[in-house]
XYZ file of C-alpha atoms in Angstrom:
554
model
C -18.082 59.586 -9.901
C -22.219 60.063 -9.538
C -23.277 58.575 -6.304
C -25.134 54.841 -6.752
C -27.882 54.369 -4.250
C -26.490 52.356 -0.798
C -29.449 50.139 -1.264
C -29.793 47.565 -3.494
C -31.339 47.671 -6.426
C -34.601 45.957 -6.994
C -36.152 44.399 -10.113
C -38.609 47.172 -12.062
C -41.604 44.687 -13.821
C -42.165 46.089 -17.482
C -46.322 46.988 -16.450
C -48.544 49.654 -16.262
C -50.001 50.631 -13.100
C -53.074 48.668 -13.145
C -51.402 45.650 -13.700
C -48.550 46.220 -10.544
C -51.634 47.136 -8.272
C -54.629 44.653 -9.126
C -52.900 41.267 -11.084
C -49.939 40.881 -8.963
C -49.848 37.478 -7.712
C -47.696 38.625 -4.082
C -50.358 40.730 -2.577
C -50.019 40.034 1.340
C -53.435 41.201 2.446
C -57.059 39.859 1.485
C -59.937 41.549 -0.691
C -61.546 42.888 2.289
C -58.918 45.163 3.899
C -60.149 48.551 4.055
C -57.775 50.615 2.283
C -59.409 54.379 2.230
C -61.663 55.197 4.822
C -63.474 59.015 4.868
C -63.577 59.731 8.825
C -66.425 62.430 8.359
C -68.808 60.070 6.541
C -67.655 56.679 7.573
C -67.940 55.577 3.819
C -64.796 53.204 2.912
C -63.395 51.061 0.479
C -61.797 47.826 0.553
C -59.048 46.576 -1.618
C -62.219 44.286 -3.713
C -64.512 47.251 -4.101
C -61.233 50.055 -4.855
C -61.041 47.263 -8.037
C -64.523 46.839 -8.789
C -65.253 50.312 -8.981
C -62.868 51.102 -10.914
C -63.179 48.470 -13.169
C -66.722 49.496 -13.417
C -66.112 53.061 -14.551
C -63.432 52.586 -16.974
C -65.707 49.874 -18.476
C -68.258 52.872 -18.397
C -65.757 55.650 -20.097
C -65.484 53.101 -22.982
C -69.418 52.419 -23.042
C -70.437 56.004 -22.732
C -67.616 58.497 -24.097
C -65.678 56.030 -26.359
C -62.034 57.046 -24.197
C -59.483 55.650 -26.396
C -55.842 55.127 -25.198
C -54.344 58.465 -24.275
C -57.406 60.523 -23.568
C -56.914 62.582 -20.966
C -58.802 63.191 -17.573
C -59.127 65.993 -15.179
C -59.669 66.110 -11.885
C -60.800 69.412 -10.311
C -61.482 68.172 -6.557
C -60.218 67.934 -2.827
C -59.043 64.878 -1.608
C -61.831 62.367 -1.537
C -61.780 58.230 -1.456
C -63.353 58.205 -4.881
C -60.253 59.305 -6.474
C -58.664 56.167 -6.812
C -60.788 54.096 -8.096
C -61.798 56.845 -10.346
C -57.629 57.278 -11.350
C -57.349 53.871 -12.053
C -60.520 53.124 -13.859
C -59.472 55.847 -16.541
C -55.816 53.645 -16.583
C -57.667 50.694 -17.174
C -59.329 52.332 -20.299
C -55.847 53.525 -21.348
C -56.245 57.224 -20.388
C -54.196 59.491 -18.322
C -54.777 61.367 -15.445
C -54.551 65.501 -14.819
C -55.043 66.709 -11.167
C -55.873 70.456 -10.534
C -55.934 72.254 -7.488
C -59.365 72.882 -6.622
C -58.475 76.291 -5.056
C -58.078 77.599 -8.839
C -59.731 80.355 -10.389
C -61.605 79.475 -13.595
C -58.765 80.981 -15.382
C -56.058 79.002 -13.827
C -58.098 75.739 -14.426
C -58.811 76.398 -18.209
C -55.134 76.762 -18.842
C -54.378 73.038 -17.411
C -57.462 71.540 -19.216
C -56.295 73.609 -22.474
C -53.089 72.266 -22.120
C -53.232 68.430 -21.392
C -56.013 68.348 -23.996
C -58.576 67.628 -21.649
C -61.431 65.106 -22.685
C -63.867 65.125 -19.567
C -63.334 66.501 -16.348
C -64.778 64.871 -12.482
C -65.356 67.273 -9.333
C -67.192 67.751 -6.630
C -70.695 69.630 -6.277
C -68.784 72.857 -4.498
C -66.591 73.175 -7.005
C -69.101 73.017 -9.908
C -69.676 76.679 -10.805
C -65.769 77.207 -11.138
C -65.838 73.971 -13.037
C -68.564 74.842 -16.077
C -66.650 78.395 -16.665
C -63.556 76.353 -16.979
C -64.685 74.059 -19.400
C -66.818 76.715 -21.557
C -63.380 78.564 -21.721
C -61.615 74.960 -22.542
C -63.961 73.877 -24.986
C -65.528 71.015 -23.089
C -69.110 70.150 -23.732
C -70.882 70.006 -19.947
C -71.939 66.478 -20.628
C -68.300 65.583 -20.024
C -68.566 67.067 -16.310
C -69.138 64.393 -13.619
C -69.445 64.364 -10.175
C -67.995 62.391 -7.471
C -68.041 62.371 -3.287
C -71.060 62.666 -1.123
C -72.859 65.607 -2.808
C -75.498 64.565 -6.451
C -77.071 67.320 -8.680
C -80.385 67.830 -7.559
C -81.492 68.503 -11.385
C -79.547 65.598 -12.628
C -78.004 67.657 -14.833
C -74.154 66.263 -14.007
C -74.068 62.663 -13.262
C -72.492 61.129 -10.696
C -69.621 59.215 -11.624
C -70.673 56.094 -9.978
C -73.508 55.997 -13.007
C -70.753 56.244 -15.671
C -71.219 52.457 -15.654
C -71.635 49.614 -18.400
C -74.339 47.592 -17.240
C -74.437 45.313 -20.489
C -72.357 43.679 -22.754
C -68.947 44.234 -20.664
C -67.530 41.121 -22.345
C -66.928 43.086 -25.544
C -64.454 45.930 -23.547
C -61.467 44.780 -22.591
C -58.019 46.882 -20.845
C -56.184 49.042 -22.805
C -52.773 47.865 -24.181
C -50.142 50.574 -22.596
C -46.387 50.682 -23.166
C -45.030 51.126 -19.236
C -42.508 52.976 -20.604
C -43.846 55.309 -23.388
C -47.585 56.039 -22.279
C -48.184 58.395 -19.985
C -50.004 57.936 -16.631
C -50.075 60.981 -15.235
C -49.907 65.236 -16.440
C -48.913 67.030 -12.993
C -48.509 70.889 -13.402
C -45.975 72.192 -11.558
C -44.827 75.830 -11.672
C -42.525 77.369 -13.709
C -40.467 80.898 -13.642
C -42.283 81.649 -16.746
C -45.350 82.177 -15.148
C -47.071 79.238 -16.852
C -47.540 75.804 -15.160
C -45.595 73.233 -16.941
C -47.239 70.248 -17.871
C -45.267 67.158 -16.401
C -45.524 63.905 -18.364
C -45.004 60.712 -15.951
C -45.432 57.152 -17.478
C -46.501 54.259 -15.980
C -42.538 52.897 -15.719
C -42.012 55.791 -13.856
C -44.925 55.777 -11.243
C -44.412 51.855 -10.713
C -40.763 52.589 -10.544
C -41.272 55.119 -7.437
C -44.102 52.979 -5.843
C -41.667 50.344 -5.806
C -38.359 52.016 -4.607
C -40.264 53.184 -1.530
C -41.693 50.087 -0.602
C -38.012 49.007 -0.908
C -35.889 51.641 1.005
C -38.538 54.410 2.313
C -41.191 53.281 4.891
C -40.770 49.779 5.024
C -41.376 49.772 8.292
C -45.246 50.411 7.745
C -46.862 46.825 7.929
C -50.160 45.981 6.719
C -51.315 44.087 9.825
C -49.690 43.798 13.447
C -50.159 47.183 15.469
C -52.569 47.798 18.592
C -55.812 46.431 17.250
C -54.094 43.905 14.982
C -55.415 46.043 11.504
C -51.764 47.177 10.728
C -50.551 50.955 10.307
C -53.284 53.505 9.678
C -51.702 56.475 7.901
C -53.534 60.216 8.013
C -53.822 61.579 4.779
C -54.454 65.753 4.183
C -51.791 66.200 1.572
C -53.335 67.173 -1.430
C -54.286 64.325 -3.742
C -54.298 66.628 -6.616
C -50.214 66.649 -5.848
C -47.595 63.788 -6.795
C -46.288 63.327 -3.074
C -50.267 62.571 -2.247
C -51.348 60.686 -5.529
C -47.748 58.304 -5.410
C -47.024 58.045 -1.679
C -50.638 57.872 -0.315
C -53.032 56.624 -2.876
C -50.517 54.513 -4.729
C -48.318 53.263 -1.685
C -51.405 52.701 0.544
C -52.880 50.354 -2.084
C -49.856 48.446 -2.922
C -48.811 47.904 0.719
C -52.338 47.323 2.530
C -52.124 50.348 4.585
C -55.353 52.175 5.784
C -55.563 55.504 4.584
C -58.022 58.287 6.715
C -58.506 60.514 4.119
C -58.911 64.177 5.413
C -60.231 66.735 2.099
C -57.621 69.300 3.610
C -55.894 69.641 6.553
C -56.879 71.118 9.673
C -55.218 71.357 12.754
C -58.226 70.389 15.409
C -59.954 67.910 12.940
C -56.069 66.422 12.226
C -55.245 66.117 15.947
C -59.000 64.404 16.665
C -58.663 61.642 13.789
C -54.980 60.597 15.603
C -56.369 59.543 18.708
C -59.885 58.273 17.572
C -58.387 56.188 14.660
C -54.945 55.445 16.437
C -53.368 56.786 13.354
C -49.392 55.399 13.056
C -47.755 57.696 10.563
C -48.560 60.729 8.892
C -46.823 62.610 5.860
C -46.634 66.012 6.551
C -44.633 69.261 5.602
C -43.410 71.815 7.585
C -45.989 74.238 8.784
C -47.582 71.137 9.796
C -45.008 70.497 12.291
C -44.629 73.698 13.411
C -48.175 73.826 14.467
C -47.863 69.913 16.457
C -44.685 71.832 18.314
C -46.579 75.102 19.226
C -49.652 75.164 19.185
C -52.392 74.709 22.292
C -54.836 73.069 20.355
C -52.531 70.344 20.697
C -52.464 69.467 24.208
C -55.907 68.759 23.706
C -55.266 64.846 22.059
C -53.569 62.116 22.551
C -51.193 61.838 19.534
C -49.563 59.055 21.236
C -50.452 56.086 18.516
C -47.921 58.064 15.837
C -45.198 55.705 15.599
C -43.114 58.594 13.108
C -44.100 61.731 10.778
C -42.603 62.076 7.745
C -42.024 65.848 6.422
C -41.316 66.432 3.210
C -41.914 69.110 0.040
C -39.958 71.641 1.599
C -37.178 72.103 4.248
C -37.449 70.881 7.761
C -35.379 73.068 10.118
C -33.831 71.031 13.571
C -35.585 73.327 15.504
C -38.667 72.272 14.348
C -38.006 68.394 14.370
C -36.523 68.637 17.799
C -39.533 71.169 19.241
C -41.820 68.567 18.507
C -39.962 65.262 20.076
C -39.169 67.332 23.377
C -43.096 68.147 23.244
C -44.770 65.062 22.154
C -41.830 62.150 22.103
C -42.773 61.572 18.564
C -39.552 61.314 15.441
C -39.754 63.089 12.516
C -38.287 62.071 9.616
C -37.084 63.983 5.958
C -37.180 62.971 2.586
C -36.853 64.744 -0.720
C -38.543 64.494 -4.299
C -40.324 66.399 -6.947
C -42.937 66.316 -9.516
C -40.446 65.546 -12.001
C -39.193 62.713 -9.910
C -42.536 60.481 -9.145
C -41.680 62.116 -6.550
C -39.548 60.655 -3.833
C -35.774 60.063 -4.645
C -34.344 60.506 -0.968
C -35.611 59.200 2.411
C -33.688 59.047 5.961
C -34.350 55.519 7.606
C -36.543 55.143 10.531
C -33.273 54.626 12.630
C -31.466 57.396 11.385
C -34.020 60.133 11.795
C -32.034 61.875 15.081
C -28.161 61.316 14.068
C -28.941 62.911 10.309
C -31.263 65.525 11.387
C -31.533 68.390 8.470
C -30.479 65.788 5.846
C -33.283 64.309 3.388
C -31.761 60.928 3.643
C -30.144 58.902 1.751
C -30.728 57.982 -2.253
C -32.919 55.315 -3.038
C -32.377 52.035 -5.099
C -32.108 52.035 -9.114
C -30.465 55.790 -9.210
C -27.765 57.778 -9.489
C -27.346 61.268 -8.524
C -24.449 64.393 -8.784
C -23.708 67.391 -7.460
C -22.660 69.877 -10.059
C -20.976 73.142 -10.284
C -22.228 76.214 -12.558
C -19.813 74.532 -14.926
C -21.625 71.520 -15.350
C -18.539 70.046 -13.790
C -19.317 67.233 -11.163
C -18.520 68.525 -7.277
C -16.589 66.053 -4.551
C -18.959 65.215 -1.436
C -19.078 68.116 0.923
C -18.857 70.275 -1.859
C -21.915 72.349 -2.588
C -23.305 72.183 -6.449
C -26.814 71.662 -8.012
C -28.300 68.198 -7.114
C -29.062 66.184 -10.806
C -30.675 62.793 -10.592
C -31.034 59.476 -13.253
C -33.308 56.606 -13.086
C -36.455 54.882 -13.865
C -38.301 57.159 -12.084
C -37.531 60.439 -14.022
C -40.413 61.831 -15.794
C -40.161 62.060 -19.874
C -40.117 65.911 -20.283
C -42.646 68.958 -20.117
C -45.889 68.466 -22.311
C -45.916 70.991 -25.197
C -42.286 72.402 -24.024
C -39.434 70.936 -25.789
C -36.960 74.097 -24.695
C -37.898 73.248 -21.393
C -37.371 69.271 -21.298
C -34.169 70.333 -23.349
C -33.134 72.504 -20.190
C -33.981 70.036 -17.915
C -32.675 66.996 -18.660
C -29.471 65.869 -20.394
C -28.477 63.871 -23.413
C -27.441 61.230 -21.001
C -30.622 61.075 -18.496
C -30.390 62.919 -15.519
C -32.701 65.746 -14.598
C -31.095 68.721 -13.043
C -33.482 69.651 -10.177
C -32.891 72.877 -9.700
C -32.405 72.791 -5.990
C -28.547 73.090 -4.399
C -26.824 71.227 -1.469
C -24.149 68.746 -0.608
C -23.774 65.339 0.394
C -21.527 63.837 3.485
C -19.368 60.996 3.725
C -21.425 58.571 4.686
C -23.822 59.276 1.676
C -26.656 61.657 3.288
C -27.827 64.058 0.586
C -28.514 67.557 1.590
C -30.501 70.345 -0.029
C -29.582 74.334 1.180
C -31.246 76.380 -1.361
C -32.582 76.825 -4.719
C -31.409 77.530 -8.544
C -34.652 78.123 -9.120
C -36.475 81.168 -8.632
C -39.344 79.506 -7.861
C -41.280 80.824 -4.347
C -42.465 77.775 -2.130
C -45.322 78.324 0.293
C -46.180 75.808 2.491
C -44.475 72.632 -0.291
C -46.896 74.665 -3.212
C -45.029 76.493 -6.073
C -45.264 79.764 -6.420
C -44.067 81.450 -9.997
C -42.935 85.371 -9.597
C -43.556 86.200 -13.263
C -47.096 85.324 -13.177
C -47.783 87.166 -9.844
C -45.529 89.492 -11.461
C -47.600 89.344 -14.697
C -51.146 90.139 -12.878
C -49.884 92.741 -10.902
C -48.520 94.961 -13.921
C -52.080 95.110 -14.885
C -53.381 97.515 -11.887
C -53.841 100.715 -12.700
C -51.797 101.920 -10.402
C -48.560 99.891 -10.276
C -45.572 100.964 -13.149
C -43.309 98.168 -12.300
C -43.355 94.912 -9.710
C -40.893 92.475 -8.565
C -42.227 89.624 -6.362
C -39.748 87.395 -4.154
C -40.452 84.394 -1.759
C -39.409 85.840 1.852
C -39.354 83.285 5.086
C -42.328 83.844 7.567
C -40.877 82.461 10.618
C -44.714 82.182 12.367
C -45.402 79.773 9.499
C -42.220 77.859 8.727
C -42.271 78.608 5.099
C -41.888 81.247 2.428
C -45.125 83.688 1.276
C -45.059 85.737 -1.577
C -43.752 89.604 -1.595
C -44.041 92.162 -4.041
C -41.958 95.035 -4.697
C -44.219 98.088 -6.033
C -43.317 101.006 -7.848
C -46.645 103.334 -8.235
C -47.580 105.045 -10.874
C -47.066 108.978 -10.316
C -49.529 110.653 -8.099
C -50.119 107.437 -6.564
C -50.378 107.627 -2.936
C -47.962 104.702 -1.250
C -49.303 103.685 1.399
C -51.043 100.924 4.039
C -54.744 101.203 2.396
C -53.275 100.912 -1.422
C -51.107 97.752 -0.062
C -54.763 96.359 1.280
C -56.416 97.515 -1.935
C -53.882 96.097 -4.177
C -53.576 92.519 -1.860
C -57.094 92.216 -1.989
C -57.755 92.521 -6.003
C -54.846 90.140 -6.797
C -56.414 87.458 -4.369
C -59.573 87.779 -6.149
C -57.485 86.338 -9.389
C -55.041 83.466 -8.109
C -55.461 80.047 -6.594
C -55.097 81.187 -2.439
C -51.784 79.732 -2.183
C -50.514 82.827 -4.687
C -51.730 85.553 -2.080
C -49.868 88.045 -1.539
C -49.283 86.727 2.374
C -45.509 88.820 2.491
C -47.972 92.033 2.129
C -46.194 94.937 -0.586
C -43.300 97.031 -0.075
C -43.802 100.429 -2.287
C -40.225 101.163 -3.917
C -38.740 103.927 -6.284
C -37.662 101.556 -9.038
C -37.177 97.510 -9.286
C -33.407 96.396 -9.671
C -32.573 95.190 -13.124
C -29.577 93.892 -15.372
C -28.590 95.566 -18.492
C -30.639 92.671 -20.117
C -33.848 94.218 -18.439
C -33.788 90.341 -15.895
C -35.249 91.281 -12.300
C -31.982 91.185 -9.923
C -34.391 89.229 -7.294
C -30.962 88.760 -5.206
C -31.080 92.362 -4.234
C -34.796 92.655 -3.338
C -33.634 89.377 -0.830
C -30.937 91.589 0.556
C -33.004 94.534 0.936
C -35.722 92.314 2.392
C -33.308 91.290 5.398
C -32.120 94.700 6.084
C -36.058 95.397 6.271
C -36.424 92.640 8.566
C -33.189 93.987 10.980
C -34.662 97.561 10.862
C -38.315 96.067 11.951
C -37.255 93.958 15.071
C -35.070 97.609 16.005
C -37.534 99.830 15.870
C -39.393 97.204 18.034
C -36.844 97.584 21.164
């Protein structure tokens, strides 16, 4: 039988996101709690101004661009406190939302916009050059460029976002009328093993649905007031916003809880370490190579991380090593959870009190699902049997945009979505997760897709075949791209054609696709008689490389 959650469930309101965040009548903190704060700038906003900006520019996208219900928005930006109210404001108009990573080539960001049907995109000054040649390729006119953050176009060119604003006659706009359950909030791209990102729809139903379950069974123990200096938890945020696990469990949970967000545009180890101790900073989510760093490196002796009440790590697997490196060094517990882009994200947390006696377990399942392990057969596995993890509930996105063979692989006639990723679960309902279906490479909780390393790197002059696998840097805690070479003939293999060949595929792909496991020249690439890459032997052949390096180092 699937496994039901162990908590109970909880009541999911029929509303779009708008209406759970800014008409609910239980909200337990006042207008003036400062919700996002930027650290570098001191600029905030308060729960009042988050809704009357964003009030403002939807009222504005009507005014201005006539955004009907389903138009869709880009953003193309690092984390900033003006994406929520921007987010929201484009909900309250009755369009959805499409984060990019702002470390994409023009390229990379044309396909997204392409894709979701992009109406208008919003960045940041930086990113503006990368941002026009994107759009030219998409089709969309530069007047539907905006800017947001600090940074305005000297020429006036771009406006602002904060001047995409109805000054007159608001009383004739009103909210957009959105089925919870049908419309879509959110396009997220995440990686496929095609190559292509696939576009992920999530409605409303399912972001409330996720905000909800975590405020119910994930980290309840965050409080909006109480603490030291009596303003309740203040959580560090540096995971991307551009990425479900930022957009739902920072800008979503911080807003419906009455947490304080310090909102960090990426994360850096010195700047991340300073903003615990000057802003007493409670609770952090983090990945990883994140924690690796607070259990090794110098720089941290430096601060006073005492104020950190508990990390959470999630978006890729923690190791015990790491979690108990870090609570020998610094006293503070880590713990796991699990999710995905398909999932809102976060289907599994471990409790605050069970973060040492379940180490290397993501926790338990949380309320309103049901979940299965399952065996190549498709037949359900008994607990402490090992199968592929598949999850149900309201939470589970609708299916790949534009990709009905892949929504049809993905999720079943009777609900759940089979995630790909394999593991086990123990008696007392912990849910663990050991390894992948997928082929997928993850570096540092970001997807990496072989084939379309795999697809760039056919194109050099001077490669005949390639084969690219994840392999695991220890140094970093987390897998980095490999490729497996064969030259063309009268090629010379060799140290300055790996550098030549690294360096002219970083020049095309976001910096989280670099080639960071280097290039291993090879006669010819493993293969089945149906021409598929045998990726398990370049693994295998990867270890023995790994055993013959530490050797020839004795």
């Amino acid at each position: 039988m699937p496994t039901k959650s162990l908590f109970p469930d909880i009541e999911i309101p029929n509303v779009d996101i708008w209406t759970l965040l800014f008409e609910r009548k239980d909200r337990p903190y006042p207008d003036d709690k400062v919700i996002y704060l930027d650290p570098d700038t001191n600029r905030s906003y308060t729960y009042a101004q988050v809704r009357a900006t964003a009030l403002d520019f939807g009222k504005g996208l009507k005014a201005n661009w006539g955004w009907k219900r389903g138009d869709v928005l880009a953003l193309f930006t690092p984390n900033c406190i003006d994406t929520p109210p921007i987010m929201w404001g484009a909900h309250w108009a009755g369009g959805i939302l499409s984060p990019a990573n702002p470390g994409y080539t023009a390229a990379e960001l044309a396909f997204q916009l392409k894709d979701a049907g992009a109406k208008a995109l919003v960045t940041q000054k930086p990113f503006l050059e990368t941002a026009r040649e994107a759009c030219k390729i998409a089709g969309i006119d530069e007047d539907r460029i905006i800017l947001m953050g600090d940074e305005k176009d000297e020429t006036a060119r771009f406006k602002h976002f904060s001047s995409i604003k109805n000054f007159s006659g608001t009383s004739r706009f009103r909210k957009a009328k959105i089925d919870p359950k049908k419309d879509l909030a959110f396009l997220v791209y995440s990686s496929g093993t095609t190559g292509h990102p696939k576009g992920v729809m999530l409605s409303h139903t399912n972001i409330v649905s996720n905000v909800l379950q975590s405020a119910n069974a994930g980290d309840y123990q965050l409080t909006w007031t109480g603490q030291k200096d009596g303003q309740g938890d203040k959580i560090l945020a540096f995971l991307p916003f551009f990425h479900i696990y930022g957009l739902t469990v920072l800008c979503h949970q911080s807003l419906y809880s009455g947490w304080q967000l310090v909102v960090m545009p990426k994360f850096d180890l010195e700047r991340f370490c300073a903003h615990i101790q000057n802003y007493a900073i409670t609770f952090a989510y983090a990945v990883p190579p994140v924690i690796l760093q607070l259990g090794k490196s110098p720089i941290v002796a430096n601060y006073d991380l005492s104020s950190l009440r508990m990390l959470n790590s999630g978006a890729a697997p923690l190791t015990r090593e790491l979690v108990e490196a870090v609570w020998k060094r610094l006293k503070i517990p880590i713990k796991q959870g699990y999710g995905l882009s398909e999932t809102s994200p976060t289907t599994h947390t471990q409790r605050w009190e069970d973060w040492q006696s379940t180490i290397g377990s993501v926790g338990l399942l949380m309320p309103n699902q049901t979940a299965k392990y399952v065996s190549a057969e498709d037949q359900e596995v008994p607990a402490g049997q090992t199968g592929e993890l598949w999850i149900k509930g309201p939470n589970v996105f609708l299916g790949y945009l534009n990709n009905p063979e892949g929504t049809a692989n993905a999720l079943t006639s009777d609900g759940y979505f089979k995630t790909g990723d394999v593991g086990h679960q123990d008696a007392k309902g912990n849910f663990y997760i050991t390894d992948r279906v997928k082929e997928l490479i993850k570096y540092k909780g970001f997807q990496v897709p072989p084939a379309e390393l795999e697809g760039i790197l056919i194109g050099h002059d001077d490669v005949d075949d390639v084969a690219v696998i994840g392999v695991y840097d220890e140094s970093q805690a987390t897998e980095v791209p490999r490729a497996y070479v064969v030259p063309k003939k009268g090629v010379e293999a060799g140290k300055e054609k790996e550098r030549e060949i690294v360096e002219w595929l970083g020049k095309k792909v976001a910096g989280h696709k670099r080639l960071r496991g280097g290039i291993r020249f090879v006669d010819m690439v493993p293969k089945s008689a149906s021409g598929k890459i045998l990726r398990r032997l370049l693994k295998e052949q990867a270890l023995k490389e790994e055993k013959d390096d530490v050797k020839a180092k004795l």
